[in-house]
Coordinates of N, CA and C and ligand atoms in Angstrom, one line a residue:
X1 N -67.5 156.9 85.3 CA -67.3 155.5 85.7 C -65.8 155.2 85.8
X2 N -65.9 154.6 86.8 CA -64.0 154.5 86.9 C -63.1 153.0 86.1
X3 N -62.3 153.0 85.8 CA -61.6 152.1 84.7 C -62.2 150.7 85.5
X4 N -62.3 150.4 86.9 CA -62.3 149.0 87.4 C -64.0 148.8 87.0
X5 N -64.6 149.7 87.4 CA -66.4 149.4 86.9 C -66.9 149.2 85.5
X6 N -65.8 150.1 84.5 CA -65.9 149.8 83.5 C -65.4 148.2 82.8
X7 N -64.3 148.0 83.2 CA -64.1 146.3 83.1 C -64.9 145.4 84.4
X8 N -65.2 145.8 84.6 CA -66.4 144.7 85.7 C -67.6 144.8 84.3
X9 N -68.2 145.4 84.3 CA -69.0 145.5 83.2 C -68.9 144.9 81.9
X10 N -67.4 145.2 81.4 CA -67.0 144.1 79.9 C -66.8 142.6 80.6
X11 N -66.8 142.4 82.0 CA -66.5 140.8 82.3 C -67.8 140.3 82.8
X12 N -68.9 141.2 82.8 CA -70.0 140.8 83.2 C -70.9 140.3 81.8
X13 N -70.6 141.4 80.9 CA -71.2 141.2 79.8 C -70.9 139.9 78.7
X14 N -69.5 139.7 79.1 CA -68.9 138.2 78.2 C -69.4 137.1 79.4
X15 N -70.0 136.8 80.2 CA -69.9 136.1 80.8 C -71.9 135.7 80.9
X16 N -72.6 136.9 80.3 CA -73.4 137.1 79.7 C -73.8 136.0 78.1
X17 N -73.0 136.6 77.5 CA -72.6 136.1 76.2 C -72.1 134.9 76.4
X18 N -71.1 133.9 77.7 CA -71.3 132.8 77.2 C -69.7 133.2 76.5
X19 N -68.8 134.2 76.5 CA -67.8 134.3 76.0 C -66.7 134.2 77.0
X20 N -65.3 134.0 77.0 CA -64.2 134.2 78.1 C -64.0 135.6 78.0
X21 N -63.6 136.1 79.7 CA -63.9 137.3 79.6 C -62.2 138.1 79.4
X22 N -61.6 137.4 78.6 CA -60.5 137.7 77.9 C -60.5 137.7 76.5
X23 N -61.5 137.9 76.3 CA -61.8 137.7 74.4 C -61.7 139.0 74.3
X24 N -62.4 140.0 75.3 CA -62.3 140.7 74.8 C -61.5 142.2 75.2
X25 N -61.3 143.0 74.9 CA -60.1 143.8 75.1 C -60.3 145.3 75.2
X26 N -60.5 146.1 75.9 CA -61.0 147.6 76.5 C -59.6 148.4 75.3
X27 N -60.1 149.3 75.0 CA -59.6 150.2 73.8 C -60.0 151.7 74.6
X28 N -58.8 151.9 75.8 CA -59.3 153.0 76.5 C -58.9 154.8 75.3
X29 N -60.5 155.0 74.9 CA -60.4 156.3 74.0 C -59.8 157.8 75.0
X30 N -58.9 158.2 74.4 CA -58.2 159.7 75.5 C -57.7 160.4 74.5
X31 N -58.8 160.4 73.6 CA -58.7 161.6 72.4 C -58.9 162.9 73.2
X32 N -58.8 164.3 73.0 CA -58.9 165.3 73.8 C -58.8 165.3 75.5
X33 N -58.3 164.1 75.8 CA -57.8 164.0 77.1 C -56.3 163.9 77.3
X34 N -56.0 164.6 78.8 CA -54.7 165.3 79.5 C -53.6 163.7 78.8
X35 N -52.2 164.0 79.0 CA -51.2 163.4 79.1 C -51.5 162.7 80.6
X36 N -52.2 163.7 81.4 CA -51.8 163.3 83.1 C -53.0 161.9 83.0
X37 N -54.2 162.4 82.0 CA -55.3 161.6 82.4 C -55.1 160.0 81.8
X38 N -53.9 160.0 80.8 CA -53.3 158.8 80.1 C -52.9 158.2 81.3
X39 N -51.7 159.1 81.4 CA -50.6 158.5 82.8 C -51.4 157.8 83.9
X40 N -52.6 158.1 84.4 CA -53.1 158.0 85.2 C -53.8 156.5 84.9
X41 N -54.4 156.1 83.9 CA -54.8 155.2 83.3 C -53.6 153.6 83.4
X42 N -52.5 154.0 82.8 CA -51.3 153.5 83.1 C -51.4 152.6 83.9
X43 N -51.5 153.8 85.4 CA -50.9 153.1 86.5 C -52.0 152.2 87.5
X44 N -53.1 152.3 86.5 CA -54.3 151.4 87.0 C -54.2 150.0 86.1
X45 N -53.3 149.8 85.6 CA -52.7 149.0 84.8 C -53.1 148.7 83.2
X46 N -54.0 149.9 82.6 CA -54.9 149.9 81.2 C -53.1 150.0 80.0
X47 N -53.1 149.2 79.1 CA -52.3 148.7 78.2 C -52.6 149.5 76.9
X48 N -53.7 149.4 76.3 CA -54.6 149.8 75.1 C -54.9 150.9 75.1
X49 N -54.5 151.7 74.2 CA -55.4 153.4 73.8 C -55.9 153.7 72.5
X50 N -56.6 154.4 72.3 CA -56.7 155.0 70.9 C -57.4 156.2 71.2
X51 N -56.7 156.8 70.0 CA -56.8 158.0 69.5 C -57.3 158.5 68.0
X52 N -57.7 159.6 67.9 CA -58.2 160.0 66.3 C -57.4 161.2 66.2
X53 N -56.0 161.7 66.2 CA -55.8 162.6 65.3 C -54.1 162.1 65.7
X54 N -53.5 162.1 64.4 CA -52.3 161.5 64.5 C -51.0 162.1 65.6
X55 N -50.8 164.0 65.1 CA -50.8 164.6 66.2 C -50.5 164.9 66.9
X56 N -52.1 165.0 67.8 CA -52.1 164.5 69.5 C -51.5 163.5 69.6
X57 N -52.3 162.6 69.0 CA -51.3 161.2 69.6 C -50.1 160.9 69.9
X58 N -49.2 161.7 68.9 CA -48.0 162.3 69.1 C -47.4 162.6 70.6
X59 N -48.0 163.6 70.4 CA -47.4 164.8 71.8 C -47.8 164.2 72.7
X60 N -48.7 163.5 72.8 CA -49.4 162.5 74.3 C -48.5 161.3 74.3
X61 N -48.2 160.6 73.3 CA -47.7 159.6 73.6 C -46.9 158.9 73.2
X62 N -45.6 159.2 72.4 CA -44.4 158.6 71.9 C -43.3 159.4 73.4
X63 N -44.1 160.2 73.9 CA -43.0 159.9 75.2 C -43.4 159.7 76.0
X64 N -43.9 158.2 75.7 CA -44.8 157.8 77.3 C -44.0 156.0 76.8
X65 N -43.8 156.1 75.5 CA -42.9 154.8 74.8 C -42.0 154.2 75.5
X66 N -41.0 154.6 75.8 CA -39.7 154.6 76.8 C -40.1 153.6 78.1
X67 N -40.6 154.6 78.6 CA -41.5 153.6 80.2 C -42.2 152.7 79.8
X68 N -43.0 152.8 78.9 CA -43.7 151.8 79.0 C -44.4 151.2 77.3
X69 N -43.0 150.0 78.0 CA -43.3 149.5 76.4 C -44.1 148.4 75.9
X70 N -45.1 148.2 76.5 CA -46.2 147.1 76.8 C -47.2 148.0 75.8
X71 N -47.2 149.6 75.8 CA -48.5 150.2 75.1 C -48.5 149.7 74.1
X72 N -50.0 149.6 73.7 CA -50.3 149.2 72.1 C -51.1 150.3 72.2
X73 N -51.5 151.2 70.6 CA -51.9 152.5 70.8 C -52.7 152.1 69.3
X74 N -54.1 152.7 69.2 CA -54.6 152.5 67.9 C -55.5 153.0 67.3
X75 N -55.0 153.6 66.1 CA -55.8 154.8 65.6 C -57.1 154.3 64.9
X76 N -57.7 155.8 65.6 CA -59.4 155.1 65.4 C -60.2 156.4 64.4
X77 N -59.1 157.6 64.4 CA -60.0 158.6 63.4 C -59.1 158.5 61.9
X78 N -60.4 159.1 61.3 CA -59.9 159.1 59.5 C -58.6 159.6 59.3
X79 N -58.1 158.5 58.7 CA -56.5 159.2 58.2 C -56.1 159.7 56.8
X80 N -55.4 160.5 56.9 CA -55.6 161.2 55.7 C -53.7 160.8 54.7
X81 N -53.8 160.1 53.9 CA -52.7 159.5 53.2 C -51.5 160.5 53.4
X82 N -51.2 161.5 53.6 CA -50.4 162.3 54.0 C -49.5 162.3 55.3
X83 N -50.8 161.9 56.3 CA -50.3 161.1 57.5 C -50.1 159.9 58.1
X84 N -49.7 159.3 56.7 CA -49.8 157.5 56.7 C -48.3 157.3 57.5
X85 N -47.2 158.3 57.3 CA -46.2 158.1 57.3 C -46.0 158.2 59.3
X86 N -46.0 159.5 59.8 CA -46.5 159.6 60.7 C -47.3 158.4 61.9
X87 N -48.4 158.1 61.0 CA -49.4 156.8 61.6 C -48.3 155.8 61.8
X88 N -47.7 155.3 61.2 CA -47.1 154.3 61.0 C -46.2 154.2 61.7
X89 N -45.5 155.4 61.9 CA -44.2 155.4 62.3 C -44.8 154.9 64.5
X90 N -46.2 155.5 64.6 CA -46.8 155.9 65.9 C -47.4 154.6 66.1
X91 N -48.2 154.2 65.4 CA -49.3 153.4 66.2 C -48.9 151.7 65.7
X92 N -49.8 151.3 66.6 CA -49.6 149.5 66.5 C -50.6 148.8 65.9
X93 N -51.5 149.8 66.2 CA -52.9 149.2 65.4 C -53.5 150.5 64.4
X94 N -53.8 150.4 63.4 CA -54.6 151.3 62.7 C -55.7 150.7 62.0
X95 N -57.1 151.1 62.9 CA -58.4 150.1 62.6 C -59.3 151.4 61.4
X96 N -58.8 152.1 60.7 CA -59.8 153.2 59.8 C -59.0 153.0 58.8
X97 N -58.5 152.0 58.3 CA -58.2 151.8 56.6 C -59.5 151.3 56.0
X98 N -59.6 152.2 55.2 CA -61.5 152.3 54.3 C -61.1 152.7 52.7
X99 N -59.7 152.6 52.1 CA -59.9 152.9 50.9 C -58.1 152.4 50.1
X100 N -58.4 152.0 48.9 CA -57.1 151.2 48.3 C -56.0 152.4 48.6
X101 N -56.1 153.8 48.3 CA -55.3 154.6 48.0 C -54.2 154.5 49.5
X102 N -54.9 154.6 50.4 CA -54.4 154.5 51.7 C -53.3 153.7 52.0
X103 N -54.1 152.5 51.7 CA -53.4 151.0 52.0 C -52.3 151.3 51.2
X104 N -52.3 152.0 49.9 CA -50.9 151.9 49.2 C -50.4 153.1 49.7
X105 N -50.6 153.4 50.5 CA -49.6 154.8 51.4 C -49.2 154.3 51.9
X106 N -49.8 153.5 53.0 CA -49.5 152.4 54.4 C -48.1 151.6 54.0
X107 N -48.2 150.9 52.7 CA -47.7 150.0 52.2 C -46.0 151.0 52.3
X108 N -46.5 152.0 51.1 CA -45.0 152.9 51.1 C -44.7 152.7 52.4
X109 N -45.2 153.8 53.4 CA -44.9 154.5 54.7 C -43.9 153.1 55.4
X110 N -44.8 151.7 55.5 CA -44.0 150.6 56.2 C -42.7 150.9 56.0
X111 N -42.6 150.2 54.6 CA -41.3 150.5 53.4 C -40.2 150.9 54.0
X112 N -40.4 152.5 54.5 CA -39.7 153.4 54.8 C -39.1 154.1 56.3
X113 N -40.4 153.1 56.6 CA -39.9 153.3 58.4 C -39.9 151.7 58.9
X114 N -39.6 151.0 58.1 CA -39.8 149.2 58.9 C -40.6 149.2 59.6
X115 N -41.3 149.3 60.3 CA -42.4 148.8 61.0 C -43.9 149.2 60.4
X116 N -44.2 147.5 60.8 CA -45.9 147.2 60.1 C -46.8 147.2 61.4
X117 N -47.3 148.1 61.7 CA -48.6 148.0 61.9 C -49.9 147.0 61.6
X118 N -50.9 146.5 63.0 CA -51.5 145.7 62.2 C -52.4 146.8 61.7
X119 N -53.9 146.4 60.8 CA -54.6 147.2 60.5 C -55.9 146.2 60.6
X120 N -57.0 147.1 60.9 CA -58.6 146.9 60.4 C -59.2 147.7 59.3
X121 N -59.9 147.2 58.9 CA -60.7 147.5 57.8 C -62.2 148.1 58.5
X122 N -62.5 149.8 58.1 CA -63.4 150.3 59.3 C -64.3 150.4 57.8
X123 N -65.7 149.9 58.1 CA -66.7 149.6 57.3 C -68.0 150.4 57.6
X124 N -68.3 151.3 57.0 CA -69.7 152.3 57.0 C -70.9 151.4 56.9
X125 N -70.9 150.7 57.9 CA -72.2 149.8 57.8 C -73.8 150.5 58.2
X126 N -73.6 152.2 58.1 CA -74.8 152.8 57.9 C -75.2 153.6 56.8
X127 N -73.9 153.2 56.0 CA -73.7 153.8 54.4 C -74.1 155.4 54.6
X128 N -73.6 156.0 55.5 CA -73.5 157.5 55.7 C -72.4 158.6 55.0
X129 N -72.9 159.2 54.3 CA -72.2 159.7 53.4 C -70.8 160.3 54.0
X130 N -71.0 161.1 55.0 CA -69.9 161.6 55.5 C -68.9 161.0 56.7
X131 N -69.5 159.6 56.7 CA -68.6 158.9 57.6 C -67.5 158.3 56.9
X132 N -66.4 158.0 57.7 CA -65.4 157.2 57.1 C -66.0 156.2 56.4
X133 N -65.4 155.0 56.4 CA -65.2 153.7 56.0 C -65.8 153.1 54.8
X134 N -65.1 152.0 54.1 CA -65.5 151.4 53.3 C -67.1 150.8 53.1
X135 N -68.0 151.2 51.6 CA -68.9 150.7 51.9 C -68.8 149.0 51.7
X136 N -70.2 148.3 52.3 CA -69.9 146.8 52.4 C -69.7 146.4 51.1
X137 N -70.5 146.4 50.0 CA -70.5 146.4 48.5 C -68.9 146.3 48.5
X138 N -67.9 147.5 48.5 CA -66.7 147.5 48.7 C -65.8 146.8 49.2
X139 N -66.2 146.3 50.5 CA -65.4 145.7 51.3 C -64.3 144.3 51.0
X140 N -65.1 143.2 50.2 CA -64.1 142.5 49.6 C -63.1 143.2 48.6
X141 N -63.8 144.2 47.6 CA -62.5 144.8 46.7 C -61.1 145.2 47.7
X142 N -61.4 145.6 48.7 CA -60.8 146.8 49.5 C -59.9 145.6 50.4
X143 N -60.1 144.7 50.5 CA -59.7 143.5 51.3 C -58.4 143.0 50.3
X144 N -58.9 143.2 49.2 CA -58.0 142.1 47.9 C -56.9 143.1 47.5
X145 N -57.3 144.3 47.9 CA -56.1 145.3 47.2 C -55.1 145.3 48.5
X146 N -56.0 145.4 49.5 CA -54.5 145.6 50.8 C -53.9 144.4 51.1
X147 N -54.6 143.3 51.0 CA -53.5 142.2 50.9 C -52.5 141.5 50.0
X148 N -53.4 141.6 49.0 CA -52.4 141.2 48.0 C -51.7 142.3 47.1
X149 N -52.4 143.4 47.1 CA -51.3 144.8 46.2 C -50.4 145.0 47.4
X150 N -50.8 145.0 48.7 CA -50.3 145.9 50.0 C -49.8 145.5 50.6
X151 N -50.1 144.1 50.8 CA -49.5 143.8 52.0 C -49.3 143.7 53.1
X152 N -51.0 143.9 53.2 CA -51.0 144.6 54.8 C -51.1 143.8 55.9
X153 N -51.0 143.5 56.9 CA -51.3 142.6 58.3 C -52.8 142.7 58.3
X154 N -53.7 142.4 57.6 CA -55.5 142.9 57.9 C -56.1 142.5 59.1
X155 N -56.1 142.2 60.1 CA -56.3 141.3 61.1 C -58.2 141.5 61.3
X156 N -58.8 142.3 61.2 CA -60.2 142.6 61.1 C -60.8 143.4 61.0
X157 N -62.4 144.0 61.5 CA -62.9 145.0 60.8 C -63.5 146.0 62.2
X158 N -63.4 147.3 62.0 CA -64.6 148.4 63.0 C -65.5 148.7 62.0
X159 N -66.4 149.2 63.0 CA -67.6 149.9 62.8 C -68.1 150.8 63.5
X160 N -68.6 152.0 63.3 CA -69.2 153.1 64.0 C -70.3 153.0 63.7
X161 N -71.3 152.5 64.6 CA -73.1 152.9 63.5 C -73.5 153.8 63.7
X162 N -74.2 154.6 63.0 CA -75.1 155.5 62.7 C -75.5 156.2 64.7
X163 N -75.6 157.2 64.5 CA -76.1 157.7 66.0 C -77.4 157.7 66.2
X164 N -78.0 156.8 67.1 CA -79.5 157.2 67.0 C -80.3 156.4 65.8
X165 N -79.4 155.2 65.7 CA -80.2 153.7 65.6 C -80.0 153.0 66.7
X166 N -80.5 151.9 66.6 CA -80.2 150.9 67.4 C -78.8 150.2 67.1
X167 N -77.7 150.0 67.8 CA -76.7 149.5 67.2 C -76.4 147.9 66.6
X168 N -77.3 147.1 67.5 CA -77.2 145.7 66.9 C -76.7 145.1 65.7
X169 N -78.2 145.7 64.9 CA -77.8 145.4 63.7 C -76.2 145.8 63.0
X170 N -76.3 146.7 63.2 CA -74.8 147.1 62.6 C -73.8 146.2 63.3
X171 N -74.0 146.3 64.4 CA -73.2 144.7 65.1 C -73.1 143.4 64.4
X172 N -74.3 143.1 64.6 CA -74.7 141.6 63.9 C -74.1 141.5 62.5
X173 N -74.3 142.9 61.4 CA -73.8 142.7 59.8 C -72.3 142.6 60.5
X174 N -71.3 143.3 61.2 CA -69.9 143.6 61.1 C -69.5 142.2 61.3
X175 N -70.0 141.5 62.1 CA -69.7 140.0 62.8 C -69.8 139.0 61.6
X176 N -70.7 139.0 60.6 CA -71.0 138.1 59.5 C -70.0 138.6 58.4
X177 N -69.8 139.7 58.4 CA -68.6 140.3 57.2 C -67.1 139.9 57.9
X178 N -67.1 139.8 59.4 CA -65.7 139.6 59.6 C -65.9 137.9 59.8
X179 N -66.9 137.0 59.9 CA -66.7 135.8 59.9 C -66.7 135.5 57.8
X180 N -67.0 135.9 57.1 CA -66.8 135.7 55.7 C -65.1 135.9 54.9
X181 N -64.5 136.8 56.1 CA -63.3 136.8 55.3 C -62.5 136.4 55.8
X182 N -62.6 135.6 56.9 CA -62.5 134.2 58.4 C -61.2 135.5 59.2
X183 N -61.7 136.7 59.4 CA -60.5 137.7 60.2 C -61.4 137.3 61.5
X184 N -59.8 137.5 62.5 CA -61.0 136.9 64.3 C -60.7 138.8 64.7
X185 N -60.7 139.6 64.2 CA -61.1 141.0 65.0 C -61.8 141.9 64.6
X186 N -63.1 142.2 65.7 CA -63.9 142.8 65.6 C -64.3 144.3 66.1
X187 N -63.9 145.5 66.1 CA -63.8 146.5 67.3 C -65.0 147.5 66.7
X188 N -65.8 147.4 67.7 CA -67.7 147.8 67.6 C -67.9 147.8 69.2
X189 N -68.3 148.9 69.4 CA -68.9 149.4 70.8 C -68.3 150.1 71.3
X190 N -68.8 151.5 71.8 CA -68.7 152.4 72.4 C -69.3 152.4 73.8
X191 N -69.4 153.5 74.8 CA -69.6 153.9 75.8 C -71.3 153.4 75.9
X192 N -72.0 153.4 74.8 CA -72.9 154.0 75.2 C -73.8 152.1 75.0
X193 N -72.7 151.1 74.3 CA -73.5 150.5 73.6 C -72.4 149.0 73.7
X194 N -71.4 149.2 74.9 CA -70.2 147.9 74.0 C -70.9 146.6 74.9
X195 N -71.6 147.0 75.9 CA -72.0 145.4 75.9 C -73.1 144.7 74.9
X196 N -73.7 145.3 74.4 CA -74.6 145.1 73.1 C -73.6 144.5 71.6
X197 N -72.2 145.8 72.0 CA -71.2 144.6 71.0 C -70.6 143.0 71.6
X198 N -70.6 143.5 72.3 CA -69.9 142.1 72.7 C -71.0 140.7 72.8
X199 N -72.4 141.5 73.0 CA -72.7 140.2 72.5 C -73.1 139.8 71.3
X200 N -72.2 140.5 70.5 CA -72.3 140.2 69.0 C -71.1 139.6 68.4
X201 N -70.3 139.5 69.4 CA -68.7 139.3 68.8 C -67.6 140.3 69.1
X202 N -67.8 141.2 69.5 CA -66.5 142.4 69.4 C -65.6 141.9 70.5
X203 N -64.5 142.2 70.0 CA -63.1 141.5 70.4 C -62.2 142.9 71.3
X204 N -62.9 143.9 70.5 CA -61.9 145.4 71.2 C -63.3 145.6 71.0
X205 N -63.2 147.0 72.3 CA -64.5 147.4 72.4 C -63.4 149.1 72.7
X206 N -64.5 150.3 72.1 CA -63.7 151.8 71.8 C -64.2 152.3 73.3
X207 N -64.0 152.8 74.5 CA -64.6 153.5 75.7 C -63.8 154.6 75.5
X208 N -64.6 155.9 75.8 CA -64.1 156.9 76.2 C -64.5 157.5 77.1
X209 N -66.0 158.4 76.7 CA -66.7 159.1 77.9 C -67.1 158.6 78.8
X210 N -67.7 157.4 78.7 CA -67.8 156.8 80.3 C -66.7 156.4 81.5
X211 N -65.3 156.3 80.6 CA -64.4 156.7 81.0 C -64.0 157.1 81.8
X212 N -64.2 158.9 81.7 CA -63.9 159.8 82.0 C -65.5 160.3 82.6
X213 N -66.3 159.7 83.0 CA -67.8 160.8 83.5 C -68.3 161.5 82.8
X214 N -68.3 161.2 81.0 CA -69.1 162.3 80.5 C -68.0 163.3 79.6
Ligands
PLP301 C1 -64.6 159.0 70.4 C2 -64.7 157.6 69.8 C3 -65.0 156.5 70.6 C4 -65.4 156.6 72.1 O1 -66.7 157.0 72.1 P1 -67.4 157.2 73.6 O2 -68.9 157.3 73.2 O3 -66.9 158.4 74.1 O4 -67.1 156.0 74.4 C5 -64.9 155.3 70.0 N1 -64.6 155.1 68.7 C6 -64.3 156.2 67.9 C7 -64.0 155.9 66.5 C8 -64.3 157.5 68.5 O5 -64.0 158.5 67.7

């Protein structure tokens, strides 16, 4: 599906919802995809990327900075406190802070390269052992340490649900956890499923494969 069908679709779906169809905001995924396939993205005028491995993200895109300095870039895979520094130094958004230890890397890493990053708080709302994120049970502790030990910009929450449920629900909990700790950002929905987020609330929605055709 090409970038214009796929935003026809996020303006079809908020308008659905009863939402402005500027609420919400395409998070084009070009994880294992070309430099050229970014570039190309660009020039159809897409602003927003994310990526999961710090990296790539790297070599794809701190020299794409220069030209164009409108990118906002935002890390969407697990980070590992080692590469907080790195993260930090790269991205504008980092939505997979899921644990206090992090947040106080984040915190250093700022420290040390001045620039803050916003962050989301990414929540295992299918309590899957091997997924990232904070469980919900956790979620307020994990909230109280990064802002008030950390310091962090928290601006709101992701979620990945489970593959092979229905995603809603996991929609509907992320929307009631991110209205409880009054944060307005929500980033939930994939390729397979973001107009189902959005009409749940999601503010960033994650596309990749449909993106790209698969
Ligand atoms: C890969 C990925 C996406 C994009 O998923 P698609 O199904 O390809 O649209 C979104 N969010 C995260 C965290 C991802 O890793």
């Amino acid at each position: 599906m090409s970038l214009a069908s796929i935003r026809a679709r996020l303006v079809d779906a908020c308008q659905e919802a009863g939402r402005a169809p500027d609420a919400v905001a395409l998070v084009a995924v070009t994880k294992s995809r070309s430099q050229s396939a970014v570039l190309d993205l660009i020039a159809q005028g897409q602003k927003i990327f994310g990526e999961n491995r710090v990296a790539e993200a790297a070599a794809k895109f701190a020299p794409l900075r220069a030209n164009t300095p409108d990118l906002e870039l935002h890390m969407i895979g697990q980070l590992q406190t080692n590469k907080a520094r790195d993260a930090v130094r790269l991205f504008d958004v980092i939505e997979t802070l899921d644990r206090p230890r992090l947040a106080l890397a984040l915190r250093a890493a700022i420290d040390k390269e001045g620039r803050a990053p916003a962050c989301l708080l990414q929540v295992n709302t299918g309590a899957e052992p091997q997924k990232g994120g904070v469980s919900v049970r956790d979620l307020d502790a994990l909230y109280r340490v990064a802002v008030e030990e950390a310091g962090l910009n928290i601006r709101g929450l992701m979620c990945i649900p489970p593959a092979g449920e229905p995603a809603a629900a996991h929609f509907a909990l992320l929307h009631q956890l991110g209205n409880n700790l009054a944060l307005p950002v929500l980033s939930m929905g994939m390729s397979a499923d973001f107009d189902v987020a959005i009409r749940h609330g999601a503010t960033h929605i994650r596309v990749g494969s449909a993106l790209f055709g698969g």
